[in-house]
Coordinates of C-alpha atoms in Angstrom, one line a residue:
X193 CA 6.5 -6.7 15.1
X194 CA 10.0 -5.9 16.4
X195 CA 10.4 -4.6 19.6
X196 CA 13.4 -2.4 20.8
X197 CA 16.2 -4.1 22.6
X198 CA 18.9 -2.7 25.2
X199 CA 21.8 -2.5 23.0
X200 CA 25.0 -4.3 25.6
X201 CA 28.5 -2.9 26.4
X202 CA 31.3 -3.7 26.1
X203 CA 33.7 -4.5 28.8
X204 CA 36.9 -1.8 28.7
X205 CA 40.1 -3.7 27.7
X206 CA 42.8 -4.2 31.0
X207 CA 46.0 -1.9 30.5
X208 CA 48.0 -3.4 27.3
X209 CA 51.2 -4.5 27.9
X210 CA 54.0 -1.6 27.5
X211 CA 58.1 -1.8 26.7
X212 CA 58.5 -0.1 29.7
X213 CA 57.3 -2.9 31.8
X214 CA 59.8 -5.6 33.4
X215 CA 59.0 -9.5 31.4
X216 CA 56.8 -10.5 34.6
X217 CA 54.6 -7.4 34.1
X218 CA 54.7 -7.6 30.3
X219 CA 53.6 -11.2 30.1
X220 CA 50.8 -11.0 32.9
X221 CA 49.2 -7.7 30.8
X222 CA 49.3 -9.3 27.6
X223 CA 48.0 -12.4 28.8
X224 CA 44.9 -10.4 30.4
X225 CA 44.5 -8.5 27.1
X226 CA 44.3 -11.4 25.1
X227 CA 42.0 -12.9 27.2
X228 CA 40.1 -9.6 27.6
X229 CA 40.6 -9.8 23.2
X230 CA 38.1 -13.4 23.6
X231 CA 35.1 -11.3 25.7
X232 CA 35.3 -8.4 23.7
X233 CA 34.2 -10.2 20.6
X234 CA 31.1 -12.2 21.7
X235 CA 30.4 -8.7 23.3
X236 CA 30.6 -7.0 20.0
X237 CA 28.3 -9.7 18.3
X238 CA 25.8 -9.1 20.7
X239 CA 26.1 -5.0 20.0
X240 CA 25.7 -5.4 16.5
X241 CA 22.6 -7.8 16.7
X242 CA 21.3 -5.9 18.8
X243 CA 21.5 -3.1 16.9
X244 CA 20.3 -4.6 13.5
X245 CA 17.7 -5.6 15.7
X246 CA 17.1 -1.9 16.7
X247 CA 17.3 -0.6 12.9
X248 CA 14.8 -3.2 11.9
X249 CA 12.2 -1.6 14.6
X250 CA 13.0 1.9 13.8
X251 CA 12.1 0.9 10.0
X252 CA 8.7 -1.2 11.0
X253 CA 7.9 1.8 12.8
X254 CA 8.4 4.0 10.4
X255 CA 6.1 2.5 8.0
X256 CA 3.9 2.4 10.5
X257 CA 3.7 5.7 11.1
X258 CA 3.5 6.5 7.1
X259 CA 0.3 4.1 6.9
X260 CA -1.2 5.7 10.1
X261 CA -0.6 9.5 8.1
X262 CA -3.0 7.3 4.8
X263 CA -5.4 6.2 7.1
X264 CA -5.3 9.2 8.9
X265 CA -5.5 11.2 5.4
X266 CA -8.4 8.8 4.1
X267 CA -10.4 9.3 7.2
X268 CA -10.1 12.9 6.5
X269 CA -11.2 13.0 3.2
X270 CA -14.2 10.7 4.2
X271 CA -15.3 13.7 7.1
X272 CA -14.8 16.7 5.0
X273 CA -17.1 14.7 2.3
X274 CA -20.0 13.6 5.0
X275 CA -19.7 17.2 6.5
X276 CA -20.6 18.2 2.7
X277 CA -23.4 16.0 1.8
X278 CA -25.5 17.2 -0.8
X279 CA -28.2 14.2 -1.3
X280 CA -29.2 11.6 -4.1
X281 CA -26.6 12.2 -7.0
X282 CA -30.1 12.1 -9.4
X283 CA -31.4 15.1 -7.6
X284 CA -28.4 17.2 -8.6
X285 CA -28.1 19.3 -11.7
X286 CA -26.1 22.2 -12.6
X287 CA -21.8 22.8 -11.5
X288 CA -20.9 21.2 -8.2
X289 CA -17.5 21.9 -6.5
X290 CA -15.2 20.3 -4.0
X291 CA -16.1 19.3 -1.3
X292 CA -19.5 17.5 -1.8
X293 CA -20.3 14.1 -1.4
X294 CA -23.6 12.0 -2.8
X295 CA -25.8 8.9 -2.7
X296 CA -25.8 6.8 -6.1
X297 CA -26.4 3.0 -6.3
X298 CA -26.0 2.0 -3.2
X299 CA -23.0 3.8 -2.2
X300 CA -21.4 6.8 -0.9
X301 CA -19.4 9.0 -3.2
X302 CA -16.4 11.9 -2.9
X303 CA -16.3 14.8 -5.4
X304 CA -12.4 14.7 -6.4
X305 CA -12.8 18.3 -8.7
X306 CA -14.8 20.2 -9.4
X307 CA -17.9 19.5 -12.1
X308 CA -19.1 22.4 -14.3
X309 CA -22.4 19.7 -15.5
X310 CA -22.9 17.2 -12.5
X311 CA -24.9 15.5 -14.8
X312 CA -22.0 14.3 -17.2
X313 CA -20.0 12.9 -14.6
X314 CA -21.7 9.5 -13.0
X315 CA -20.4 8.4 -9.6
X316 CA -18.8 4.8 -11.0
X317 CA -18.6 5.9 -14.0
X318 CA -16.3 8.7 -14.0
X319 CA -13.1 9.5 -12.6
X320 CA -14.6 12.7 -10.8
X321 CA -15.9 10.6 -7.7
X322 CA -14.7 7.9 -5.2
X323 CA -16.5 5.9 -3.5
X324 CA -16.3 6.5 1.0
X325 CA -17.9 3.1 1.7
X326 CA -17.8 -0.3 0.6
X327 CA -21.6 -0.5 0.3
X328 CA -23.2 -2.9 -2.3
X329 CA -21.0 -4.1 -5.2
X330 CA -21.0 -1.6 -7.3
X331 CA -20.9 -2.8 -11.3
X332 CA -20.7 -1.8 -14.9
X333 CA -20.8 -3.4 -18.1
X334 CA -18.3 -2.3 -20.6
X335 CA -18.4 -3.5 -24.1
X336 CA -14.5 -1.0 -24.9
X337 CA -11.7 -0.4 -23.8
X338 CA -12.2 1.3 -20.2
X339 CA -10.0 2.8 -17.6
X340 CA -11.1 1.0 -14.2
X341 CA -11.9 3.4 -10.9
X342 CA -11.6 2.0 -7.3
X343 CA -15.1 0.9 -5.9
X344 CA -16.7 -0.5 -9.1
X345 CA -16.8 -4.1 -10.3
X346 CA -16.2 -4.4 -14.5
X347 CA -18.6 -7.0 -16.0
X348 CA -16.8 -7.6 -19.5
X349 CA -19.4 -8.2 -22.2
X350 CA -17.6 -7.8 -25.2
X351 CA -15.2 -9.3 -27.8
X352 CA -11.9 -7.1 -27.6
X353 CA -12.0 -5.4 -24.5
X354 CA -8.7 -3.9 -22.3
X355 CA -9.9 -2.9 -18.8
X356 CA -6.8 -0.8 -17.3
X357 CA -6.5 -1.0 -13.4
X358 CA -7.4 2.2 -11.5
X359 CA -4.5 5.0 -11.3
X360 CA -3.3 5.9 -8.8
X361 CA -4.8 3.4 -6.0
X362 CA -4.4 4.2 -2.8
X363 CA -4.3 1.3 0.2
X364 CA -7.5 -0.4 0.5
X365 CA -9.0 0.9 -2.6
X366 CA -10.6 -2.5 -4.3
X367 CA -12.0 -3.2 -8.2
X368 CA -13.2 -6.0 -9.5
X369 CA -13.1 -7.4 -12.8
X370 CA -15.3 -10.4 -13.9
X371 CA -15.8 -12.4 -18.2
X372 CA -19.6 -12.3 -18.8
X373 CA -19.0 -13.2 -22.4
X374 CA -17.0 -16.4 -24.0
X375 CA -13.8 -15.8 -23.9
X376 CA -11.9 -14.4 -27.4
X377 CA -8.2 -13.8 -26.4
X378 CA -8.6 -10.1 -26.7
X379 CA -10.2 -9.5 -23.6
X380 CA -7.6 -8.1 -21.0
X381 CA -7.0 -6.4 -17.8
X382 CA -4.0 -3.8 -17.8
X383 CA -2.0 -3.6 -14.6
X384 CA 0.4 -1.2 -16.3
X385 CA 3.8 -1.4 -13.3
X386 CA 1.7 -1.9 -10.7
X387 CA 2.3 -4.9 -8.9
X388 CA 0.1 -8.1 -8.1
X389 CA 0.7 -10.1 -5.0
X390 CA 4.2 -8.7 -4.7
X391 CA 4.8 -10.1 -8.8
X392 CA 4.5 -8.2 -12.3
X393 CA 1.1 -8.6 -14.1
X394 CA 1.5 -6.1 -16.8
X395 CA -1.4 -7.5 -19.2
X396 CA -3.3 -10.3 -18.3
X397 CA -5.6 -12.2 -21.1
X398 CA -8.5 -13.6 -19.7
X399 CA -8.1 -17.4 -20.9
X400 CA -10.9 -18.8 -19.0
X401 CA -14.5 -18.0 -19.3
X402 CA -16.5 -16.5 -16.6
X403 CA -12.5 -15.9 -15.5
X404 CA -13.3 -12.7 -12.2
X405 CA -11.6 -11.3 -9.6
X406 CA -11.8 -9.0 -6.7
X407 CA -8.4 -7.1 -5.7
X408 CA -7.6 -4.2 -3.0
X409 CA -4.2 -2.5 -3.2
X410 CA -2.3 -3.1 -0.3
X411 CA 0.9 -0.9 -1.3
X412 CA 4.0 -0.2 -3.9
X413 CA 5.4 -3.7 -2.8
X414 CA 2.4 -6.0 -3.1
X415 CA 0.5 -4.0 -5.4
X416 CA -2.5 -5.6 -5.8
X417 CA -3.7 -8.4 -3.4

């Protein structure tokens, strides 16, 4: 982290050297203010590191402050859904709206909008719910194409499969992806723009069987770590 520095002056130039001065006078000021010329520049080095130094900390700061408002945001979200628990997802039937928060598999989940059938909507399943806590792994098998969401692990068991990365992520959400089949070429996991490790994945084939992995998004510059 970079810390705020005193940004230095600079000395004031002597008086410069003027027609109306005899040559004794003339010569003596413009020897000082050539002299004075020599300080003033190692001074005005040491401003101007000093103040990249300065901007560099204003901008670490910043994003500080913008991953303090997430957390801060994320922390909320996870209250208002404790503060609205309604039980084991199974016991539910009927329409459920925001805020609510169940119990299913092991794990904790948000309401993101409001269901009409609470039934239709599984917690890991669909995109209605995210998951609060990081609980036990959380998997599903998918045999099609599937659109991934954060807290759930994607055990691929069939032959032509594209598993697209969860929308949207926000810092710290994590998905996992992992080949229970042999491999056929056409089984893929679709990044779309989003970064991984700080590099364009786009599509990745899965060219290695039993090939898995467990990401988190970390932000728009790493993407996925």
């Amino acid at each position: 982290m970079t810390e705020i520095v005193v940004v230095p002056t600079i000395t004031p130039l002597p008086p410069y050297p003027t027609p109306e001065m005899d040559d004794a006078a003339y010569n003596n000021a413009a020897f000082l203010t050539t002299k004075a010329y020599v300080v003033m520049v190692d001074e005005m080095q040491a401003m101007g590191d000093a103040t990249h130094t300065n901007a560099t900390a204003a901008k670490e700061q910043a994003q500080r402050a913008v991953d303090a408002a997430t957390d801060a945001a994320q922390v909320q979200d996870i209250v208002l859904g404790a503060a609205n628990f309604k039980g084991n997802y199974a016991d539910l039937a009927g329409a459920l709206p925001m805020p609510a928060s169940v119990k299913h598999a092991g794990r904790f989940w948000m309401l993101t909008r409001n269901l009409a059938n609470v039934a239709a909507d599984v917690p890991g399943v669909s995109t209605a719910w995210t998951s609060l806590d990081s609980g036990q792994v959380v998997t599903q098998k998918i045999t099609a194409n599937t659109t991934g969401i954060a807290g759930v692990k994607y055990l691929i068991v069939g032959p032509n499969v594209t598993l697209t990365a969860p929308v949207g992520a926000n810092k710290g959400d994590r998905f996992g992806f992992m080949l229970c089949v042999d491999r056929t070429g056409n089984q893929r996991i679709d990044f779309g723009a989003v970064l991984v490790r700080g590099k364009p994945a786009a599509m990745l084939t899965l060219d290695t069987n039993g090939a898995a992995a467990d990401v988190q998004f970390e932000d728009n510059d790493l993407g996925w770590i």
